Amino acid sequence: MIHHMLTRDANDESAEMTVNTRTAADALHNSTKHGTGPAQPDRLVRYRRLDPDNAPDSFKRYRDLPIWPLPRTLVSSNPPAVSVLSGNRGDTAPFDSSLLGTLLHLAAGITRTTVAPGCRPTFFRAAMSAGNLQPIEVYIVAGPAIDGIAAGVHHFAPYEFGLTLLRRGDYRPALSVTAPVALILTGVAWRTTWKYGERGWRHLYWDAGTMLANLVAAADAHGLDTEVLAGFDDAAVSRLIGVDGVDEAPVAVVALGSGSDVGQPPRVNLEQLSYDVDPVAPHPVRLPLFVEAQMGSALNRGDVGRWRQAANQVSSAAPARTTPPQEAPSEPIEAVILRRGSTRAMRHDSIATDAFRWSLAAATRAVPLDAAPRGTLLEHFINIHAVDNVRPGAYRWEGGDLHLIAATVSPRDAGALLCLNQPLGGNSAYTAFHHAHLNPILDALGSRGYRAAQLEAGIVSGRLALCAFAIGLGATGLTFFDDPVTDYFHTTSSPMLATAVGVSQTPPAPSGTPGDPVTLKRYDEPMTQVSINLQRSCPAG
Ligand SMILES: Cc1cc2nc3c(=O)[nH]c(=O)nc-3n(C[C@H](O)[C@H](O)[C@H](O)COP(=O)(O)O)c2cc1C
C-alpha cells in the first residue's frame, strides 16, 4: 500500500493521512466483473438501470453564464496521420484560440447526431465512449499567452462550440503547470452509472482515455508537448473548477504545450464557485462502491510527488516510436479522427501482416502519462482471427512481436464469447485485450494506480482505433468477461479493456465540423444489431 511504501516526514505539512490504499479499487474491481456474480449490491433500492425517466442529460449547462464562441475553422496539420501515430511530431504551431478550438473539437467535439423515433437526439463525439454516454467534461485553465482566450478557468461547451468563463486570471500555478494551457477532464458519474451501475467507475477512465488518445495525437501533429497527469490533488482541482469531487470528479489533468512543470503546486487560495448548473437528471443516484472508489483513490497535495516516484517501480519500458507503414495514406490526423466511428459490423476478410503489426506497435507505444514514467503500465494479448500469414489463435504481444499462447480451435467463437457474446469480438480480424498486473500496481500506487491503468487502457484503445482508421480498417472498443479473458490467455493479469480491429462492412459515416455535426439517418438499425443488455428502447451503444 502506498503509505507503507513511501516514507513520510512528520514535519512535512503534507503528512496528512492519505486515503489511497488499494482497498477501494479491489472492492470495485472484484464486484464489477462481468461473468462473476452480480455486480449490483441489493442495497441500492432506488436504483433502476436505464430508467428512461431518470436519463442523464448529455451536456453540462451553466444557467446564467454566457458561452463565448470559439473559432469554427479547424487548423490543418501537416504530417501524415500514420507518422503522428508512429510517434513523430509536426512543426510547432502558434498556440491561439483557433488551435485550442481545433484540439478541443478533435478530442471532445460533436461530429454526428442522430434522431431515432420517440427518442431524444443522440450526440456522437470525436472520441469513442461506451454506450455513447459521454460522461467526460473538459475545462481549460489558460495562461495569458493564448491569443484570443482570456487567462482564466473555462468550461468547454461542445454543442455550442464555445467556452464559459468560470474564473478570470492565471490559475495554472494551482495545478503547478507552466505550460500555456492545462486541461482538466472530469467524469460526471450519473451519465455512465445510469446504464453501467458501479462498473461505470471504470468507464470514466476508459472514456477519458479515448479522448486523450485523440488529444495527444492532434497535439503531436501540431508540435505541442502533452503530459497527462493521473496524479493530482483531487480536492484542489475540484475546487478550482467548482465541482463536488463525487458526482462530478476530476479524472485527469493535461499540461498542453511546452514548458510543463509537474512539481508540487503552491497553495492557492480559491474562492468557492457557486454557479447554477442544470441537474444531470431528475434523481441521480449515488452508488456506494463508485463513491468509495473515487474517494478512496484520492491524493492530497503532499502525496502527488511520492506517488509519481512510486510509479517508476511498476511501469515498464515501451518504445516512444515505431516505423510508419510503407505506402500508407498521407492524410492528416484530423481527417482520421473525424472519419472514425465505431465499426458496427465487420467482414471476415484477412488483413495484411504489416498493417496488423504497425497498428499494434503504434498503439502500444509509450504514453505521456505520469503514472508510466518508463512507458507503460500495461501488457497486451491478441486473439487473432484473420491476419495474413499468422496462424489464428491466442497470442501475447511483447517486445514488438507475437508470442503464441495457444492455437485455439475456434478463435472467432472464443473472441465473440470473451467480449460478452458480441459478434464484433469474433468477426474482427483480431481483438486486442489490454491488461494490467493489478497486484503490483495497487501495492505500489494504491487505488489511484487502478485509475491510471484504466486510463492508459482507454488511451491505447483509442489509439488503436485511430491506427485502424488511418490505414482503412475499422475498429471498436468492446467490453468483456473479466476472469474468462485472464484464463483464456493463461495469464495472471487482468483485462482492462478490449479493442476489435478488422474490415468494416460499411464505409465510415460522414462527420461534421465544429458547431455543424452531420445528422445520421437510420442509425438505430446497426445499433440494435450490436446492442447488448437490452433493457432499453432507444439505441445507446
Ligand atoms: C470503453 C468502451 C467500451 C465499449 N464497449 C462496446 C461494446 O461492448 N460493444 C459495442 O458494440 N461498442 C462498444 N463501444 C463503442 C461505443 O458503443 C461507441 O464508441 C459509441 O456508441 C459512440 O460511437 P462512435 O464510437 O461511433 O462515436 C465501446 C467504446 C468504449 C470507449
PDB file of C-alpha atoms in Angstrom, residues 112 339-349 424 469 472-475 502-510 520 522-523 525-527 529-530:
ATOM      1  CA  ARG A 112     -22.525  13.473 -35.672  1.00  0.00           C
ATOM      2  CA  ARG A 339     -13.737   9.781 -40.046  1.00  0.00           C
ATOM      3  CA  ARG A 340     -13.529   7.451 -37.060  1.00  0.00           C
ATOM      4  CA  GLY A 341     -16.776   5.994 -35.807  1.00  0.00           C
ATOM      5  CA  SER A 342     -17.063   2.670 -34.053  1.00  0.00           C
ATOM      6  CA  THR A 343     -17.468  -0.077 -36.635  1.00  0.00           C
ATOM      7  CA  ARG A 344     -20.802  -1.825 -36.113  1.00  0.00           C
ATOM      8  CA  ALA A 345     -20.294  -4.864 -38.357  1.00  0.00           C
ATOM      9  CA  MET A 346     -17.122  -6.485 -39.725  1.00  0.00           C
ATOM     10  CA  ARG A 347     -16.435  -8.827 -42.633  1.00  0.00           C
ATOM     11  CA  HIS A 348     -14.336 -11.963 -42.158  1.00  0.00           C
ATOM     12  CA  ASP A 349     -11.614 -10.709 -44.544  1.00  0.00           C
ATOM     13  CA  LEU A 424     -17.833  -7.997 -33.253  1.00  0.00           C
ATOM     14  CA  PHE A 469      -8.892   4.064 -39.436  1.00  0.00           C
ATOM     15  CA  GLY A 472      -8.529   1.970 -43.981  1.00  0.00           C
ATOM     16  CA  LEU A 473      -9.667  -0.589 -41.402  1.00  0.00           C
ATOM     17  CA  GLY A 474     -12.438  -0.374 -38.819  1.00  0.00           C
ATOM     18  CA  ALA A 475     -12.363  -0.732 -35.039  1.00  0.00           C
ATOM     19  CA  GLY A 502     -10.997  -5.546 -38.801  1.00  0.00           C
ATOM     20  CA  VAL A 503     -12.611  -4.876 -42.143  1.00  0.00           C
ATOM     21  CA  SER A 504     -15.776  -2.833 -41.867  1.00  0.00           C
ATOM     22  CA  GLN A 505     -18.900  -3.939 -43.740  1.00  0.00           C
ATOM     23  CA  THR A 506     -19.796  -0.324 -44.471  1.00  0.00           C
ATOM     24  CA  PRO A 507     -17.798   2.846 -45.182  1.00  0.00           C
ATOM     25  CA  PRO A 508     -17.451   5.280 -42.257  1.00  0.00           C
ATOM     26  CA  ALA A 509     -20.342   7.702 -41.802  1.00  0.00           C
ATOM     27  CA  PRO A 510     -19.807  11.352 -42.764  1.00  0.00           C
ATOM     28  CA  LEU A 520     -27.118  10.410 -39.420  1.00  0.00           C
ATOM     29  CA  ARG A 522     -31.250   5.116 -39.839  1.00  0.00           C
ATOM     30  CA  TYR A 523     -28.535   4.752 -37.217  1.00  0.00           C
ATOM     31  CA  GLU A 525     -30.717  -0.368 -37.077  1.00  0.00           C
ATOM     32  CA  PRO A 526     -26.990  -1.173 -36.792  1.00  0.00           C
ATOM     33  CA  MET A 527     -27.036  -0.135 -33.146  1.00  0.00           C
ATOM     34  CA  GLN A 529     -27.871  -5.341 -34.156  1.00  0.00           C
ATOM     35  CA  VAL A 530     -24.906  -4.953 -31.842  1.00  0.00           C
TER      36      VAL A 530
END
